[in-house]
Tab-separated table of C-alpha atoms in Angstrom:
chain	number	residue	atom	x	y	z
A	22	UNK	CA	0.000	0.000	0.000
A	23	UNK	CA	1.389	3.393	-1.027
A	24	UNK	CA	1.216	6.168	1.544
A	25	UNK	CA	0.784	9.773	0.444
A	26	UNK	CA	3.853	11.772	1.420
A	27	UNK	CA	4.286	15.489	1.675
A	28	UNK	CA	7.383	17.645	1.505
A	29	UNK	CA	8.679	18.796	4.902
A	30	UNK	CA	8.751	22.444	5.831
A	31	UNK	CA	12.094	23.985	6.740
A	32	UNK	CA	11.108	24.082	10.423
A	33	UNK	CA	10.206	20.388	10.380
A	34	UNK	CA	13.521	19.532	8.713
A	35	UNK	CA	15.461	21.507	11.315
A	36	UNK	CA	13.777	19.993	14.392
A	37	UNK	CA	16.025	16.865	14.601
A	38	UNK	CA	19.145	18.957	13.882
A	39	UNK	CA	18.314	21.462	16.613
A	40	UNK	CA	17.597	18.614	19.051
A	41	UNK	CA	20.930	16.946	18.206
A	42	UNK	CA	23.026	20.108	18.494
A	43	UNK	CA	21.486	21.272	21.787
A	44	UNK	CA	21.729	17.935	23.567
A	45	UNK	CA	25.234	17.156	22.290
A	46	UNK	CA	26.389	20.577	23.460
A	47	UNK	CA	24.880	20.116	26.925
A	48	UNK	CA	26.147	16.551	27.134
A	49	UNK	CA	29.746	17.401	26.263
A	50	UNK	CA	30.026	20.879	27.772
A	51	UNK	CA	28.336	20.408	31.134
A	52	UNK	CA	28.036	16.708	31.946
A	53	UNK	CA	30.376	14.126	30.400
A	54	UNK	CA	33.094	16.129	28.621
A	55	UNK	CA	35.472	13.877	26.660
A	56	UNK	CA	33.758	10.850	28.203
A	57	UNK	CA	30.706	11.604	26.062
A	58	UNK	CA	32.061	9.197	23.457
A	59	UNK	CA	31.861	6.368	25.990
A	60	UNK	CA	28.159	6.047	25.253
A	61	UNK	CA	26.100	9.137	26.060
A	62	UNK	CA	26.697	10.784	22.657
A	63	UNK	CA	25.640	7.545	20.971
A	64	UNK	CA	22.350	7.578	22.868
A	65	UNK	CA	21.722	11.209	21.907
A	66	UNK	CA	22.241	10.293	18.255
A	67	UNK	CA	19.656	7.516	18.646
A	68	UNK	CA	17.217	9.887	20.366
A	69	UNK	CA	17.773	12.386	17.531
A	70	UNK	CA	17.061	9.606	15.037
A	71	UNK	CA	13.826	8.904	16.935
A	72	UNK	CA	12.854	12.584	16.682
A	73	UNK	CA	13.589	12.480	12.933
A	74	UNK	CA	11.466	9.323	12.619
A	75	UNK	CA	8.540	11.010	14.393
A	76	UNK	CA	8.750	14.000	12.053
A	77	UNK	CA	9.041	11.664	9.050
A	78	UNK	CA	6.002	9.650	10.128
A	79	UNK	CA	3.959	12.866	10.099
A	80	UNK	CA	5.116	13.333	6.501
A	81	UNK	CA	3.686	9.951	5.509
A	82	UNK	CA	6.725	7.684	5.797
A	83	UNK	CA	6.236	4.212	7.273
A	84	UNK	CA	8.502	2.687	9.896
A	85	UNK	CA	9.616	0.044	7.375
A	86	UNK	CA	10.775	2.737	4.949
A	87	UNK	CA	12.691	4.592	7.636
A	88	UNK	CA	14.231	1.366	8.955
A	89	UNK	CA	15.391	0.498	5.441
A	90	UNK	CA	16.963	3.942	5.169
A	91	UNK	CA	18.827	3.419	8.454
A	92	UNK	CA	19.969	-0.086	7.445
A	93	UNK	CA	21.175	1.136	4.037
A	94	UNK	CA	23.094	3.906	5.760
A	95	UNK	CA	24.770	1.467	8.167
A	96	UNK	CA	25.569	-0.847	5.268
A	97	UNK	CA	27.379	1.973	3.461
A	98	UNK	CA	29.630	2.364	6.518
A	99	UNK	CA	30.386	-1.343	6.921
A	100	UNK	CA	33.718	-1.216	5.034
A	101	UNK	CA	34.857	1.607	7.311
A	102	UNK	CA	33.895	-0.386	10.410
A	103	UNK	CA	35.740	-3.472	9.172
A	104	UNK	CA	38.794	-1.326	8.460
A	105	UNK	CA	38.595	0.060	11.999
A	106	UNK	CA	38.626	-3.442	13.479
A	107	UNK	CA	41.668	-4.345	11.393
A	108	UNK	CA	43.431	-1.115	12.327
A	109	UNK	CA	42.947	-2.107	15.973
A	110	UNK	CA	44.459	-5.530	15.354
A	111	UNK	CA	47.311	-4.115	13.270
A	112	UNK	CA	48.161	-1.591	15.982
A	113	UNK	CA	48.336	-4.406	18.525
A	114	UNK	CA	50.623	-6.730	16.572
A	115	UNK	CA	52.839	-3.843	15.433
A	116	UNK	CA	53.326	-2.900	19.076
A	117	UNK	CA	53.989	-6.501	20.074
A	118	UNK	CA	56.446	-7.054	17.215
A	119	UNK	CA	58.418	-3.903	18.042
A	120	UNK	CA	57.557	-2.062	14.819
A	121	UNK	CA	55.977	0.953	16.534
A	122	UNK	CA	58.636	1.043	19.290
A	123	UNK	CA	61.352	0.917	16.592
A	124	UNK	CA	59.775	3.854	14.749
A	125	UNK	CA	59.692	5.785	18.017
A	126	UNK	CA	63.268	4.744	18.861
A	127	UNK	CA	64.776	5.928	15.584
A	128	UNK	CA	62.481	8.939	15.370
A	129	UNK	CA	63.617	10.249	18.755
A	130	UNK	CA	67.193	10.245	17.477
A	131	UNK	CA	66.360	12.119	14.278
A	132	UNK	CA	63.611	14.598	15.198
A	133	UNK	CA	63.697	17.452	17.705
A	134	UNK	CA	60.841	19.556	19.109
A	135	UNK	CA	61.600	22.600	16.946
A	136	UNK	CA	61.006	20.863	13.618
A	137	UNK	CA	58.829	17.983	14.810
A	138	UNK	CA	55.369	19.346	13.892
A	139	UNK	CA	56.619	20.564	10.511
A	140	UNK	CA	58.356	17.237	9.797
A	141	UNK	CA	55.423	15.131	11.012
A	142	UNK	CA	53.060	16.927	8.651
A	143	UNK	CA	55.398	16.433	5.689
A	144	UNK	CA	56.093	12.772	6.502
A	145	UNK	CA	52.378	11.955	6.723
A	146	UNK	CA	51.694	13.905	3.524
A	147	UNK	CA	54.294	11.890	1.606
A	148	UNK	CA	53.142	8.532	2.975
A	149	UNK	CA	49.470	9.341	2.337
A	150	UNK	CA	50.224	10.635	-1.163
A	151	UNK	CA	51.933	7.354	-1.965
A	152	UNK	CA	49.359	5.100	-0.332
A	153	UNK	CA	46.216	7.106	-1.112
A	154	UNK	CA	44.876	6.445	2.370
A	155	UNK	CA	44.768	8.896	5.272
A	156	UNK	CA	43.364	6.154	7.518
A	157	UNK	CA	46.265	3.763	6.886
A	158	UNK	CA	48.816	6.558	7.217
A	159	UNK	CA	47.434	7.681	10.583
A	160	UNK	CA	47.098	4.106	11.857
A	161	UNK	CA	50.732	3.271	11.047
A	162	UNK	CA	53.248	6.099	10.790
A	163	UNK	CA	50.821	8.436	12.598
A	164	UNK	CA	50.779	6.335	15.751
A	165	UNK	CA	54.574	6.196	15.777
A	166	UNK	CA	54.828	9.972	15.299
A	167	UNK	CA	52.347	10.500	18.128
A	168	UNK	CA	54.623	8.465	20.385
A	169	UNK	CA	57.667	10.458	19.314
A	170	UNK	CA	55.879	13.762	19.844
A	171	UNK	CA	54.720	12.750	23.312
A	172	UNK	CA	58.257	11.705	24.193
A	173	UNK	CA	59.451	15.145	23.070
A	174	UNK	CA	56.900	16.739	25.399
A	175	UNK	CA	54.587	18.200	22.741
A	176	UNK	CA	50.845	18.421	23.407
A	177	UNK	CA	48.666	15.635	22.002
A	178	UNK	CA	46.350	17.998	20.123
A	179	UNK	CA	49.215	19.658	18.261
A	180	UNK	CA	50.780	16.331	17.302
A	181	UNK	CA	47.485	14.874	16.086
A	182	UNK	CA	46.716	18.079	14.173
A	183	UNK	CA	50.029	17.867	12.299
A	184	UNK	CA	49.563	14.151	11.563
A	185	UNK	CA	45.980	14.555	10.317
A	186	UNK	CA	46.769	17.679	8.278
A	187	UNK	CA	49.533	15.892	6.383
A	188	UNK	CA	47.579	12.659	5.977
A	189	UNK	CA	44.500	14.397	4.579
A	190	UNK	CA	46.585	16.498	2.188
A	191	UNK	CA	48.108	13.322	0.720
A	192	UNK	CA	44.758	11.539	0.629
A	193	UNK	CA	43.182	14.517	-1.127
A	194	UNK	CA	45.865	14.779	-3.829
A	195	UNK	CA	46.656	11.099	-4.425
A	196	UNK	CA	45.255	9.439	-7.586
A	197	UNK	CA	45.024	6.251	-5.494
A	198	UNK	CA	42.570	7.808	-3.027
A	199	UNK	CA	38.928	6.706	-3.139
A	200	UNK	CA	37.581	10.216	-2.442
A	201	UNK	CA	39.889	11.709	-5.088
A	202	UNK	CA	38.349	9.326	-7.614
A	203	UNK	CA	34.813	9.749	-6.279
A	204	UNK	CA	34.617	13.556	-6.477
A	205	UNK	CA	35.345	13.907	-10.231
A	206	UNK	CA	33.101	10.929	-11.009
A	207	UNK	CA	30.183	12.619	-9.248
A	208	UNK	CA	30.915	16.045	-10.739
A	209	UNK	CA	31.467	14.803	-14.286
A	210	UNK	CA	35.157	15.426	-14.947
A	211	UNK	CA	38.237	13.202	-15.216
A	212	UNK	CA	40.644	12.307	-12.419
A	213	UNK	CA	43.784	14.144	-13.505
A	214	UNK	CA	41.959	17.314	-14.523
A	215	UNK	CA	40.457	17.242	-11.040
A	216	UNK	CA	43.856	16.796	-9.332
A	217	UNK	CA	45.532	19.530	-11.419
A	218	UNK	CA	42.696	21.962	-10.741
A	219	UNK	CA	42.565	21.056	-7.050
A	220	UNK	CA	46.268	21.892	-6.715
A	221	UNK	CA	45.480	25.619	-7.112
A	222	UNK	CA	43.741	25.737	-3.730
A	223	UNK	CA	45.420	22.786	-2.009
A	224	UNK	CA	49.054	23.861	-2.413
A	225	UNK	CA	48.429	27.271	-0.778
A	226	UNK	CA	46.459	25.548	2.017
A	227	UNK	CA	49.222	23.083	2.888
A	228	UNK	CA	51.870	25.822	2.527
A	229	UNK	CA	50.105	28.016	5.106
A	230	UNK	CA	49.682	24.935	7.321
A	231	UNK	CA	53.387	24.095	7.202
A	232	UNK	CA	54.355	27.684	7.982
A	233	UNK	CA	52.081	27.623	11.048
A	234	UNK	CA	53.572	24.346	12.298
A	235	UNK	CA	57.094	25.632	11.681
A	236	UNK	CA	56.382	28.763	13.746
A	237	UNK	CA	54.698	26.757	16.508
A	238	UNK	CA	57.790	24.560	16.692
A	239	UNK	CA	59.838	27.421	18.113
A	240	UNK	CA	57.367	27.841	20.973
A	241	UNK	CA	57.048	24.158	21.934
A	242	UNK	CA	60.833	23.722	21.780
A	243	UNK	CA	61.703	25.958	24.710
A	244	UNK	CA	60.729	23.979	27.785
A	245	UNK	CA	58.486	21.155	26.642
A	246	UNK	CA	61.073	18.507	25.813
A	247	UNK	CA	62.041	15.939	28.437
A	248	UNK	CA	65.537	16.414	29.794
A	249	UNK	CA	66.656	12.826	29.287
A	250	UNK	CA	65.760	11.303	25.923
A	251	UNK	CA	68.636	8.844	26.354
A	252	UNK	CA	66.826	7.175	29.271
A	253	UNK	CA	63.760	6.641	27.089
A	254	UNK	CA	65.882	5.208	24.278
A	255	UNK	CA	67.564	2.856	26.734
A	256	UNK	CA	64.185	1.712	28.095
A	257	UNK	CA	62.892	0.889	24.608
A	258	UNK	CA	66.136	-0.837	23.655
A	259	UNK	CA	66.110	-2.981	26.785
A	260	UNK	CA	62.489	-4.085	26.330
A	261	UNK	CA	62.559	-4.790	22.571
A	262	UNK	CA	64.895	-6.230	20.007
A	263	UNK	CA	65.188	-3.044	17.925
A	264	UNK	CA	66.348	-3.605	14.347
A	265	UNK	CA	65.647	-1.932	10.963
A	266	UNK	CA	64.509	-5.359	9.705
A	267	UNK	CA	61.202	-4.707	11.477
A	268	UNK	CA	60.404	-2.027	8.892
A	269	UNK	CA	59.944	-4.728	6.264
A	270	UNK	CA	56.352	-5.132	7.482
A	271	UNK	CA	55.169	-1.513	6.975
A	272	UNK	CA	57.015	-1.386	3.653
A	273	UNK	CA	55.111	-4.479	2.474
A	274	UNK	CA	51.788	-2.972	3.597
A	275	UNK	CA	52.459	0.290	1.745
A	276	UNK	CA	53.505	-1.615	-1.383
A	277	UNK	CA	50.238	-3.570	-1.268
A	278	UNK	CA	48.244	-0.348	-1.014
A	279	UNK	CA	50.208	1.330	-3.816
A	280	UNK	CA	49.516	-1.767	-5.938
A	281	UNK	CA	45.808	-1.006	-5.330
A	282	UNK	CA	45.189	-3.942	-3.030
A	283	UNK	CA	42.057	-3.108	-1.020
A	284	UNK	CA	42.574	-1.738	2.487
A	285	UNK	CA	40.977	-4.715	4.265
A	286	UNK	CA	43.273	-7.482	2.879
A	287	UNK	CA	46.296	-5.130	3.100
A	288	UNK	CA	45.648	-4.407	6.789
A	289	UNK	CA	44.963	-8.085	7.476
A	290	UNK	CA	48.300	-8.955	5.870
A	291	UNK	CA	49.981	-6.318	8.041
A	292	UNK	CA	48.366	-7.794	11.159
A	293	UNK	CA	49.503	-11.336	10.349
A	294	UNK	CA	53.037	-10.224	9.467
A	295	UNK	CA	53.174	-8.245	12.706
A	296	UNK	CA	52.302	-11.393	14.650
A	297	UNK	CA	54.932	-13.413	12.790
A	298	UNK	CA	57.644	-10.807	13.411
A	299	UNK	CA	56.670	-10.734	17.095
A	300	UNK	CA	57.320	-14.479	17.309
A	301	UNK	CA	60.668	-14.130	15.548
A	302	UNK	CA	62.053	-10.945	17.149
A	303	UNK	CA	60.212	-10.242	20.434
A	304	UNK	CA	60.020	-13.500	22.346
A	305	UNK	CA	60.583	-11.866	25.747
A	306	UNK	CA	57.742	-9.421	25.067
A	307	UNK	CA	55.470	-12.320	24.124
A	308	UNK	CA	56.198	-13.999	27.464
A	309	UNK	CA	55.424	-10.733	29.307
A	310	UNK	CA	52.124	-10.107	27.474
A	311	UNK	CA	50.996	-13.723	27.875
A	312	UNK	CA	52.014	-13.632	31.579
A	313	UNK	CA	53.816	-16.928	31.040
A	314	UNK	CA	56.858	-18.306	32.858
A	315	UNK	CA	58.676	-19.228	29.669
A	316	UNK	CA	58.266	-19.228	25.903
A	317	UNK	CA	56.134	-22.078	24.610
A	318	UNK	CA	53.413	-22.489	22.009
A	319	UNK	CA	50.704	-21.458	24.495
A	320	UNK	CA	52.532	-18.211	25.336
A	321	UNK	CA	53.052	-17.507	21.637
A	322	UNK	CA	49.401	-18.140	20.773
A	323	UNK	CA	48.050	-16.206	23.774
A	324	UNK	CA	50.381	-13.232	23.307
A	325	UNK	CA	49.613	-12.778	19.615
A	326	UNK	CA	45.879	-13.314	20.169
A	327	UNK	CA	45.744	-10.745	22.968
A	328	UNK	CA	47.527	-8.179	20.800
A	329	UNK	CA	44.972	-8.697	18.015
A	330	UNK	CA	41.774	-8.387	20.023
A	331	UNK	CA	42.486	-6.982	23.490
A	332	UNK	CA	44.337	-4.582	25.753
A	333	UNK	CA	48.088	-5.028	26.022
A	334	UNK	CA	50.697	-2.888	27.761
A	335	UNK	CA	54.462	-3.311	27.600
A	336	UNK	CA	56.256	-2.514	30.848
A	337	UNK	CA	59.733	-0.958	30.713
A	338	UNK	CA	61.992	0.849	33.187
A	339	UNK	CA	60.613	4.233	32.063
A	340	UNK	CA	57.161	5.466	33.094
A	341	UNK	CA	57.160	7.891	30.147
A	342	UNK	CA	57.818	5.047	27.692
A	343	UNK	CA	55.163	2.853	29.322
A	344	UNK	CA	52.560	5.504	28.490
A	345	UNK	CA	53.414	5.079	24.802
A	346	UNK	CA	53.400	1.282	24.650
A	347	UNK	CA	49.772	0.200	24.948
A	348	UNK	CA	47.063	-0.909	22.542
A	349	UNK	CA	43.384	-1.813	22.745
A	350	UNK	CA	43.293	-4.137	19.720
A	351	UNK	CA	39.973	-4.795	18.013
A	352	UNK	CA	38.084	-4.398	21.295
A	353	UNK	CA	39.399	-0.846	21.574
A	354	UNK	CA	37.528	0.043	18.375
A	355	UNK	CA	34.100	-1.200	19.462
A	356	UNK	CA	33.089	2.103	21.067
A	357	UNK	CA	33.936	3.926	17.850
A	358	UNK	CA	31.968	1.437	15.769
A	359	UNK	CA	29.016	1.911	18.132
A	360	UNK	CA	29.235	5.666	17.568
A	361	UNK	CA	29.396	5.260	13.781
A	362	UNK	CA	26.370	2.951	13.735
A	363	UNK	CA	24.275	5.404	15.776
A	364	UNK	CA	25.369	8.298	13.569
A	365	UNK	CA	24.513	6.381	10.399
A	366	UNK	CA	21.052	5.527	11.780
A	367	UNK	CA	20.401	9.240	12.322
A	368	UNK	CA	21.796	10.186	8.898
A	369	UNK	CA	19.908	7.389	7.135
A	370	UNK	CA	16.531	8.432	8.528
A	371	UNK	CA	17.222	12.113	7.790
A	372	UNK	CA	18.161	11.328	4.186
A	373	UNK	CA	15.384	8.810	3.524
A	374	UNK	CA	12.680	11.181	4.776
A	375	UNK	CA	13.904	14.081	2.664
A	376	UNK	CA	14.696	16.236	5.699
A	377	UNK	CA	18.315	16.754	4.641
A	378	UNK	CA	17.460	17.661	1.044
A	379	UNK	CA	14.870	20.179	2.270
A	380	UNK	CA	17.546	22.060	4.216
A	381	UNK	CA	20.029	22.008	1.350
A	382	UNK	CA	17.408	23.323	-1.094
A	383	UNK	CA	17.287	26.498	0.954
A	384	UNK	CA	21.067	26.790	0.827
A	385	UNK	CA	21.056	26.440	-2.965
A	386	UNK	CA	18.326	29.074	-3.344
A	387	UNK	CA	20.543	31.624	-1.580
A	388	UNK	CA	23.426	31.156	-4.060
A	389	UNK	CA	23.057	34.028	-6.516
A	390	UNK	CA	26.690	34.516	-7.605
A	391	UNK	CA	29.573	32.181	-8.447
A	392	UNK	CA	31.189	32.941	-5.112
A	393	UNK	CA	28.028	32.262	-3.136
A	394	UNK	CA	27.366	29.087	-5.167
A	395	UNK	CA	30.767	27.625	-4.319
A	396	UNK	CA	30.451	28.815	-0.720
A	397	UNK	CA	27.014	27.158	-0.540
A	398	UNK	CA	28.521	23.921	-1.866
A	399	UNK	CA	31.243	24.012	0.786
A	400	UNK	CA	28.720	24.704	3.552
A	401	UNK	CA	26.476	21.879	2.292
A	402	UNK	CA	29.372	19.404	2.327
A	403	UNK	CA	30.189	20.385	5.900
A	404	UNK	CA	26.506	20.126	6.796
A	405	UNK	CA	26.345	16.554	5.478
A	406	UNK	CA	29.493	15.641	7.401
A	407	UNK	CA	27.745	16.802	10.568
A	408	UNK	CA	24.314	15.310	9.872
A	409	UNK	CA	24.872	12.285	7.613
A	410	UNK	CA	28.129	11.471	9.458
A	411	UNK	CA	29.989	10.137	6.429
A	412	UNK	CA	32.456	11.803	4.064
A	413	UNK	CA	31.251	9.795	1.066
A	414	UNK	CA	27.703	11.094	1.523
A	415	UNK	CA	29.173	14.576	1.999
A	416	UNK	CA	30.668	14.254	-1.503
A	417	UNK	CA	28.027	12.272	-3.381
A	418	UNK	CA	24.815	14.003	-2.255
A	419	UNK	CA	25.980	17.625	-2.699
A	420	UNK	CA	27.662	16.591	-5.946
A	421	UNK	CA	24.366	15.330	-7.320
A	422	UNK	CA	22.463	18.321	-5.992
A	423	UNK	CA	24.758	21.006	-7.409
A	424	UNK	CA	25.897	19.432	-10.711
A	425	UNK	CA	23.071	20.899	-12.826
A	426	UNK	CA	23.319	24.304	-11.133
A	427	UNK	CA	27.045	24.557	-11.941
A	428	UNK	CA	26.347	23.623	-15.554
A	429	UNK	CA	23.481	26.112	-15.829
A	430	UNK	CA	25.771	28.841	-14.434
A	431	UNK	CA	28.381	28.061	-17.120
A	432	UNK	CA	30.940	26.549	-14.738
A	433	UNK	CA	33.178	23.628	-15.679
A	434	UNK	CA	32.611	20.478	-13.567
A	435	UNK	CA	36.115	20.636	-12.072
A	436	UNK	CA	34.941	23.676	-10.069
A	437	UNK	CA	32.429	21.411	-8.372
A	438	UNK	CA	34.781	18.435	-7.911
A	439	UNK	CA	37.428	20.668	-6.348
A	440	UNK	CA	34.919	22.207	-3.942
A	441	UNK	CA	33.611	18.766	-2.943
A	442	UNK	CA	37.106	17.668	-1.952
A	443	UNK	CA	38.170	20.985	-0.414
A	444	UNK	CA	35.184	20.877	1.922
A	445	UNK	CA	33.673	17.374	2.013
A	446	UNK	CA	36.803	15.238	2.376
A	447	UNK	CA	38.806	17.292	4.836
A	448	UNK	CA	36.106	18.525	7.249
A	449	UNK	CA	34.871	14.990	7.965
A	450	UNK	CA	37.688	14.417	10.452
A	451	UNK	CA	36.629	17.480	12.480
A	452	UNK	CA	33.241	15.997	13.449
A	453	UNK	CA	33.392	13.633	16.480
A	454	UNK	CA	30.513	11.388	15.326
A	455	UNK	CA	31.503	11.326	11.657
A	456	UNK	CA	33.099	8.042	10.557
A	457	UNK	CA	36.410	9.861	9.988
A	458	UNK	CA	36.389	11.905	13.192
A	459	UNK	CA	35.392	8.895	15.277
A	460	UNK	CA	38.016	6.694	13.614
A	461	UNK	CA	40.978	9.040	13.945
A	462	UNK	CA	40.216	10.045	17.533
A	463	UNK	CA	40.024	6.351	18.431
A	464	UNK	CA	43.181	5.351	16.560
A	465	UNK	CA	45.278	8.196	17.968
A	466	UNK	CA	43.644	8.210	21.384
A	467	UNK	CA	43.111	11.978	21.136
A	468	UNK	CA	39.613	13.453	21.376
A	469	UNK	CA	38.327	15.199	18.253
A	470	UNK	CA	37.700	18.396	20.208
A	471	UNK	CA	41.350	18.335	21.332
A	472	UNK	CA	42.960	17.954	17.894
A	473	UNK	CA	40.395	19.778	15.696
A	474	UNK	CA	41.668	23.333	16.430
A	475	UNK	CA	45.127	22.269	15.233
A	476	UNK	CA	44.050	20.525	11.998
A	477	UNK	CA	44.993	23.679	10.150
A	478	UNK	CA	44.919	22.140	6.682
A	479	UNK	CA	41.401	20.802	7.199
A	480	UNK	CA	40.215	24.200	8.431
A	481	UNK	CA	41.991	26.275	5.794
A	482	UNK	CA	41.007	24.162	2.748
A	483	UNK	CA	37.280	25.060	2.599
A	484	UNK	CA	38.099	28.693	3.392
A	485	UNK	CA	40.661	28.747	0.580
A	486	UNK	CA	38.233	27.400	-2.001
A	487	UNK	CA	35.633	29.995	-0.940
A	488	UNK	CA	38.257	32.770	-1.114
A	489	UNK	CA	39.280	31.725	-4.634
A	490	UNK	CA	35.612	31.744	-5.668
A	491	UNK	CA	34.865	35.253	-4.416
A	492	UNK	CA	38.114	36.611	-5.880
A	493	UNK	CA	37.355	34.783	-9.152
A	494	UNK	CA	40.753	33.046	-9.147
A	495	UNK	CA	41.019	29.900	-11.292
A	496	UNK	CA	37.271	29.585	-11.820
A	497	UNK	CA	36.975	27.778	-15.143
A	498	UNK	CA	33.995	28.624	-17.303
A	499	UNK	CA	32.391	26.489	-19.990
A	500	UNK	CA	33.460	27.908	-23.387
A	501	UNK	CA	30.742	30.056	-24.944
A	502	UNK	CA	30.386	27.824	-27.982
A	503	UNK	CA	29.767	24.786	-25.764
A	504	UNK	CA	27.119	26.687	-23.811
A	505	UNK	CA	25.377	27.648	-27.055
A	506	UNK	CA	25.391	24.028	-28.236
A	507	UNK	CA	23.936	22.907	-24.899
A	508	UNK	CA	21.162	25.507	-25.131
A	509	UNK	CA	20.300	24.471	-28.703
A	510	UNK	CA	20.221	20.802	-27.684
């Protein structure tokens, strides 16, 4: 039986959003603080989804239709949730095998506080550009850099901001990146035209970001660094068998990704190799983790298993080093997956009922000039990152919505694809309940609210694309003859 449906008013569409924003603000600001991600924020997302469902039912939608929308939304996030589980397992076996401690060990000898933030951003940018994955970059080299930065006495938020800024620059510019391929496909242009055109706004954004981190380095260098790095190096060296051979594992993982092997099998391979290298190189650590008296097959099995799924901590002679050598495995990711599922339920119901599209229609209607059109696109992408909680939806939905408008205004599709990436891809990591924000805060162990103010690249990118639009810099127009042919057709 078909139910008559009506279009929501703007007030009706805003009711669930207002409910979500108010209760999240109260929850985080006055009650739970950073502990909001332990469960209370998830419940608020579910309550907000219930409010959206009530509004949608008044519009004529059935519960079955709304449930299907929520399930479809969760299904779209399933690859991300599987990747999160594997990142948890990879982090555990790379700690157990000494890979992460080795990266910290050698990094402490090379980097110093003055250049650390600048260098961390560049390193992550290069790795992400080569791998095409900000998630993999942050989960591997990012974790090691976080450990190095902590050992140098730099604040967690600053370190995470530098890591994420570099990783998302590389992800955004890499031809291997899924979002870099998705944006031009949605907008109607080709990949390399998109990358070349995106460079006009992205290079200035990362340049400003690097200058900021370089300047900040002089301020964190004065009195933040521990006085005895040698004691930390000695503690790591005494607990682990540190050797450059351990780096074979991350090299293999990055080669797999560059060869376009999907993230899930590549991360699984990294997890298994980490376990194997732990057995070969870190037998004493295995005995410690397994709480065994000596090395035997039970200790080996238990130690590797615990590193894959559970909490492990490596104890050394240095309390500072001990703070760096812990992992939650797959179990440590379950809270994040819970958050993502609740966010996708809310986003799925909002999208299925047409509440999201009603709000974005208003935004489009306010775009009278080229500058305001591109600004509206950027705002819409950010809006979808907040409400739909997924960067892919923040690219695909606005891309579909604005494609005809850009064409009608005589703008080449690369204007749209660039704006989608400048605003949709990079702002996703700034939202705590977005799949990206939830993932990176969980992987790094730094709350989104703590690192977000220092993700300068992610903040500057949408502002840069809006600035270019209003100043009419590198805004490609459809040639007049092509517009005339389109009108005649």
